[in-house]
Tab-separated table of C-alpha atoms in Angstrom:
chain	number	residue	atom	x	y	z
A	1	MET	CA	-27.976	12.239	-10.271
A	2	SER	CA	-24.603	10.406	-10.103
A	3	LEU	CA	-22.382	9.969	-7.435
A	4	LEU	CA	-19.547	11.494	-9.297
A	5	SER	CA	-21.305	14.569	-9.800
A	6	LYS	CA	-21.484	14.773	-5.896
A	7	LEU	CA	-17.447	13.954	-5.441
A	8	ARG	CA	-14.840	16.545	-5.608
A	9	CYS	CA	-11.939	14.235	-4.277
A	10	ILE	CA	-11.402	10.733	-4.488
A	11	THR	CA	-8.386	8.726	-2.521
A	12	VAL	CA	-7.119	5.293	-3.061
A	13	ASP	CA	-4.960	2.969	-1.422
A	14	VAL	CA	-2.154	1.670	-3.252
A	15	THR	CA	-1.234	-2.160	-2.577
A	16	GLY	CA	-3.997	-4.560	-3.480
A	17	THR	CA	-6.007	-1.658	-4.908
A	18	LEU	CA	-3.710	0.210	-7.418
A	19	ILE	CA	-0.704	-2.081	-7.617
A	20	ALA	CA	0.271	-5.913	-6.669
A	21	TYR	CA	3.142	-7.677	-5.626
A	22	LYS	CA	4.687	-9.750	-8.001
A	23	GLY	CA	6.067	-13.495	-6.971
A	24	GLU	CA	6.726	-14.098	-3.646
A	25	LEU	CA	9.031	-12.928	-0.923
A	26	GLY	CA	11.427	-16.073	-1.018
A	27	ASP	CA	12.069	-15.218	-4.735
A	28	TYR	CA	13.953	-12.054	-3.600
A	29	TYR	CA	15.717	-13.085	-0.905
A	30	CYS	CA	16.856	-16.461	-3.289
A	31	MET	CA	17.784	-13.914	-5.839
A	32	ALA	CA	19.858	-12.024	-3.326
A	33	ALA	CA	21.547	-14.846	-1.692
A	34	LYS	CA	22.838	-16.413	-5.222
A	35	SER	CA	23.914	-13.459	-6.513
A	36	ILE	CA	26.705	-13.503	-4.115
A	37	GLY	CA	27.193	-17.896	-4.241
A	38	LEU	CA	24.787	-18.721	-1.243
A	39	PRO	CA	22.286	-21.316	-1.420
A	40	CYS	CA	18.573	-20.193	-2.158
A	41	PRO	CA	17.062	-19.741	1.518
A	42	ASP	CA	13.829	-21.815	2.557
A	43	TYR	CA	11.039	-19.805	1.345
A	44	LYS	CA	8.483	-20.819	3.780
A	45	ARG	CA	10.986	-20.307	6.807
A	46	VAL	CA	11.821	-16.979	5.301
A	47	HIS	CA	8.327	-15.902	4.729
A	48	GLU	CA	7.276	-17.092	8.357
A	49	GLY	CA	10.306	-14.964	9.700
A	50	PHE	CA	9.995	-12.079	7.944
A	51	LYS	CA	6.166	-11.910	8.902
A	52	LEU	CA	7.338	-11.910	12.763
A	53	ALA	CA	10.250	-9.649	11.911
A	54	TYR	CA	8.068	-6.891	10.506
A	55	LYS	CA	5.204	-7.193	13.103
A	56	GLU	CA	8.380	-6.711	15.968
A	57	MET	CA	9.581	-3.769	13.985
A	58	ALA	CA	6.398	-1.912	13.229
A	59	LYS	CA	5.246	-1.973	17.123
A	60	ASN	CA	8.854	-1.200	18.378
A	61	TYR	CA	9.266	1.269	15.473
A	62	PRO	CA	5.934	2.015	13.949
A	63	CYS	CA	5.475	4.167	10.341
A	64	PHE	CA	9.117	2.795	9.568
A	65	GLY	CA	10.760	4.396	12.464
A	66	PHE	CA	9.383	8.118	11.852
A	67	ALA	CA	9.190	9.089	15.259
A	68	ALA	CA	12.492	7.697	16.665
A	69	LYS	CA	14.246	9.442	13.421
A	70	MET	CA	15.565	6.038	12.007
A	71	PRO	CA	16.554	6.148	8.697
A	72	ASN	CA	14.432	3.952	6.215
A	73	ILE	CA	17.225	1.745	5.406
A	74	VAL	CA	18.242	1.232	9.009
A	75	TRP	CA	14.711	0.172	9.802
A	76	TRP	CA	14.733	-2.389	6.659
A	77	LYS	CA	18.176	-3.387	7.466
A	78	THR	CA	16.952	-4.409	11.266
A	79	CYS	CA	13.740	-6.211	9.762
A	80	VAL	CA	15.450	-8.047	7.137
A	81	ARG	CA	18.590	-9.307	9.370
A	82	ASP	CA	15.981	-10.448	11.784
A	83	SER	CA	13.865	-11.971	8.900
A	84	PHE	CA	17.021	-14.153	8.443
A	85	VAL	CA	17.838	-14.939	12.033
A	86	ARG	CA	14.229	-16.491	12.676
A	87	ALA	CA	14.440	-18.384	9.296
A	88	GLY	CA	17.959	-19.870	10.767
A	89	TYR	CA	20.327	-17.938	8.698
A	90	ASP	CA	22.870	-15.909	10.511
A	91	TYR	CA	24.955	-14.660	7.953
A	92	ASP	CA	28.266	-12.751	9.117
A	93	GLU	CA	28.197	-8.895	8.609
A	94	GLU	CA	30.211	-9.129	5.555
A	95	THR	CA	27.922	-11.489	4.052
A	96	PHE	CA	24.551	-9.941	5.377
A	97	GLU	CA	25.549	-6.376	3.879
A	98	LYS	CA	25.731	-7.875	0.417
A	99	VAL	CA	22.808	-9.861	0.629
A	100	PHE	CA	21.058	-6.568	2.198
A	101	LYS	CA	22.005	-4.367	-0.535
A	102	ARG	CA	20.149	-6.524	-3.219
A	103	ILE	CA	17.102	-6.845	-1.360
A	104	TYR	CA	17.055	-3.593	-0.712
A	105	ALA	CA	17.398	-2.255	-4.140
A	106	SER	CA	15.108	-4.767	-5.616
A	107	PHE	CA	12.036	-3.545	-3.120
A	108	GLY	CA	13.066	0.146	-4.055
A	109	SER	CA	12.960	-0.686	-7.542
A	110	SER	CA	9.607	-1.609	-9.894
A	111	ALA	CA	10.953	-5.290	-9.887
A	112	PRO	CA	8.757	-6.630	-7.472
A	113	TYR	CA	5.319	-5.174	-8.430
A	114	VAL	CA	2.844	-4.754	-10.883
A	115	VAL	CA	0.440	-2.327	-11.680
A	116	PHE	CA	-3.665	-3.369	-12.091
A	117	PRO	CA	-4.444	-2.811	-15.740
A	118	ASP	CA	-7.446	-0.697	-14.931
A	119	SER	CA	-5.405	1.581	-12.090
A	120	GLN	CA	-3.898	4.174	-14.397
A	121	PRO	CA	-6.948	4.346	-16.389
A	122	PHE	CA	-9.176	5.169	-13.618
A	123	LEU	CA	-7.195	7.438	-12.058
A	124	ARG	CA	-6.783	9.536	-15.061
A	125	TRP	CA	-10.647	9.341	-15.958
A	126	ALA	CA	-11.235	10.563	-12.205
A	127	ARG	CA	-8.698	13.473	-12.845
A	128	GLU	CA	-9.967	14.379	-16.259
A	129	ASN	CA	-13.598	14.348	-14.842
A	130	GLY	CA	-12.307	17.169	-12.649
A	131	LEU	CA	-11.725	15.208	-9.433
A	132	ILE	CA	-8.690	15.650	-6.767
A	133	VAL	CA	-6.995	12.412	-6.779
A	134	GLY	CA	-4.740	11.431	-3.792
A	135	ILE	CA	-3.164	8.208	-2.665
A	136	ILE	CA	-3.446	7.259	0.748
A	137	SER	CA	-0.505	4.084	1.952
A	138	ASN	CA	1.101	2.596	5.060
A	139	ALA	CA	4.092	3.026	2.855
A	140	GLU	CA	7.375	4.637	3.303
A	141	TYR	CA	9.097	7.634	1.236
A	142	ARG	CA	10.160	5.144	-1.778
A	143	TYR	CA	6.832	4.482	-2.732
A	144	GLN	CA	6.368	8.271	-3.844
A	145	ASP	CA	9.615	8.904	-4.872
A	146	VAL	CA	10.850	5.903	-6.868
A	147	ILE	CA	8.168	2.933	-6.913
A	148	LEU	CA	5.172	4.386	-8.412
A	149	PRO	CA	6.922	6.468	-10.826
A	150	ALA	CA	9.213	3.818	-12.074
A	151	LEU	CA	5.724	1.830	-12.649
A	152	GLY	CA	4.198	4.606	-14.601
A	153	VAL	CA	1.827	5.826	-11.818
A	154	ASN	CA	3.229	9.464	-11.691
A	155	GLN	CA	2.194	12.493	-9.703
A	156	GLY	CA	0.594	15.263	-12.181
A	157	SER	CA	-0.647	12.736	-14.455
A	158	GLU	CA	-2.513	9.904	-12.260
A	159	TRP	CA	-2.757	11.721	-9.066
A	160	ASP	CA	-2.634	15.028	-7.519
A	161	PHE	CA	-1.017	14.529	-3.704
A	162	GLY	CA	0.165	11.606	-1.309
A	163	VAL	CA	-0.206	10.885	2.232
A	164	PHE	CA	2.067	8.059	2.894
A	165	SER	CA	2.798	6.918	6.421
A	166	GLY	CA	6.616	6.633	6.407
A	167	LEU	CA	6.444	10.686	5.810
A	168	GLU	CA	3.613	11.592	8.083
A	169	GLY	CA	4.037	9.450	10.819
A	170	ILE	CA	0.707	8.007	11.106
A	171	GLU	CA	-0.574	4.889	9.397
A	172	LYS	CA	-3.724	3.153	8.735
A	173	PRO	CA	-6.364	2.643	10.387
A	174	ASP	CA	-5.506	5.548	12.177
A	175	PRO	CA	-8.646	8.382	10.950
A	176	ARG	CA	-6.059	10.999	11.290
A	177	ILE	CA	-3.985	10.006	8.167
A	178	TYR	CA	-7.472	10.425	6.326
A	179	LYS	CA	-7.935	13.860	7.728
A	180	ILE	CA	-4.807	14.616	6.664
A	181	ALA	CA	-5.712	14.014	3.113
A	182	LEU	CA	-8.758	16.054	3.530
A	183	GLU	CA	-6.683	18.922	4.347
A	184	ARG	CA	-4.127	18.188	1.697
A	185	ALA	CA	-6.633	18.088	-1.270
A	186	GLY	CA	-7.782	21.979	0.013
A	187	ASN	CA	-9.892	20.958	3.282
A	188	ILE	CA	-12.575	19.231	1.015
A	189	ALA	CA	-15.748	18.124	3.129
A	190	PRO	CA	-15.360	14.268	3.787
A	191	GLU	CA	-19.075	13.701	2.231
A	192	GLU	CA	-17.730	14.843	-1.049
A	193	THR	CA	-14.597	12.595	-0.857
A	194	LEU	CA	-14.760	8.947	-1.759
A	195	HIS	CA	-11.861	6.317	-0.492
A	196	ILE	CA	-11.313	3.504	-2.449
A	197	GLY	CA	-9.295	0.293	-0.558
A	198	ASP	CA	-8.738	-3.294	-0.334
A	199	SER	CA	-8.886	-3.395	3.709
A	200	ILE	CA	-12.251	-3.273	5.618
A	201	ARG	CA	-10.278	-2.440	8.924
A	202	LYS	CA	-7.467	-0.087	7.064
A	203	ASP	CA	-9.293	1.788	4.510
A	204	TYR	CA	-13.309	0.863	4.669
A	205	ILE	CA	-13.942	1.445	8.471
A	206	PRO	CA	-11.996	4.613	9.326
A	207	ALA	CA	-12.695	6.613	6.020
A	208	LYS	CA	-16.217	6.042	6.902
A	209	SER	CA	-15.448	7.109	10.585
A	210	VAL	CA	-14.503	10.484	9.242
A	211	GLY	CA	-17.381	11.308	6.896
A	212	MET	CA	-15.805	9.927	3.989
A	213	GLN	CA	-17.827	7.867	1.536
A	214	ALA	CA	-15.766	4.445	0.747
A	215	ILE	CA	-15.783	1.313	-1.062
A	216	LEU	CA	-14.135	-2.057	-0.224
A	217	LEU	CA	-12.476	-3.320	-3.593
A	218	ASP	CA	-12.495	-6.707	-3.604
A	219	ARG	CA	-9.815	-8.536	-6.310
A	220	PHE	CA	-8.927	-11.120	-4.858
A	221	LYS	CA	-12.476	-12.568	-3.942
A	222	THR	CA	-12.120	-12.808	-0.143
A	223	SER	CA	-14.529	-14.429	2.135
A	224	GLU	CA	-14.328	-11.475	4.529
A	225	ALA	CA	-15.394	-9.116	1.483
A	226	GLU	CA	-18.039	-11.242	0.580
A	227	ASP	CA	-19.531	-11.344	4.255
A	228	TRP	CA	-19.421	-7.158	4.044
A	229	ARG	CA	-21.049	-7.448	0.748
A	230	LYS	CA	-24.040	-9.414	2.305
A	231	SER	CA	-24.195	-6.767	4.989
A	232	GLY	CA	-25.081	-4.277	2.561
A	233	GLU	CA	-21.941	-2.662	2.270
A	234	VAL	CA	-20.645	-1.154	-1.224
A	235	VAL	CA	-17.744	-4.142	-2.082
A	236	LEU	CA	-16.826	-4.075	-5.838
A	237	PRO	CA	-14.451	-6.389	-7.822
A	238	ASP	CA	-12.107	-3.840	-9.737
A	239	LEU	CA	-11.951	0.116	-10.831
A	240	VAL	CA	-13.933	-0.533	-13.853
A	241	ALA	CA	-16.886	-1.390	-11.695
A	242	VAL	CA	-16.173	1.730	-9.647
A	243	LYS	CA	-16.482	3.709	-12.694
A	244	GLU	CA	-19.406	2.271	-13.738
A	245	TRP	CA	-21.214	2.796	-10.273
A	246	LEU	CA	-19.966	6.212	-9.800
A	247	THR	CA	-21.671	7.106	-13.034
A	248	LEU	CA	-24.893	5.217	-12.455
A	249	GLU	CA	-27.601	7.472	-12.608
A	250	LYS	CA	-29.974	8.256	-9.267
A	251	THR	CA	-27.011	6.220	-7.021
A	252	ALA	CA	-27.921	6.721	-3.432
A	253	CYS	CA	-25.069	8.099	-1.068
């Protein structure tokens, strides 16, 4: 008997699992600056500035400001401004507003993302085989409402329900986000649900902790995933391999 025959639901992470960032952060910050006649900011400084600014915002206003009832655009405006300041670019208010609008619009579109070629076929295959498909992501509302639809990853044809941290106020690796997913799927038993994601800490471990089955996806051949594979956990390179693994007869559960 295959594992597929024992499942009723599959949940999937988004970034690193279904889609990936295209290019570098600096590309979009540079284009935004150049669009109003400014020189291109230094890529490395902007990247480091953003990492620090994002970490600070996530700590002070988690889940994109959910608990503080901070509007999404305000959260990102604060983060982007701090990114520039940390990188040494303290624009005046009018200049920053123009640059920020371009950045915010870019990351709210399909432009910075690419869908892995096996993502849509896998999701459709799962639904065609009678599985409920859910998305669990540490992302804000634009992933659900704008970005995924713009990329052709649509609710109704590729997935049935979504659990997004910016809309729930809970983010991975908090196990509660997985419990929300099980409820949203129709209170399906965790052992009848498989979660697929690319992070050991945010996907694999917390999904397992609530009783779900889990697969670690390792598209980029990381050393951490290799160590996990050697320890006997299920680590697969892509969703084609996941499909093969799910349909393999006599797979142990």
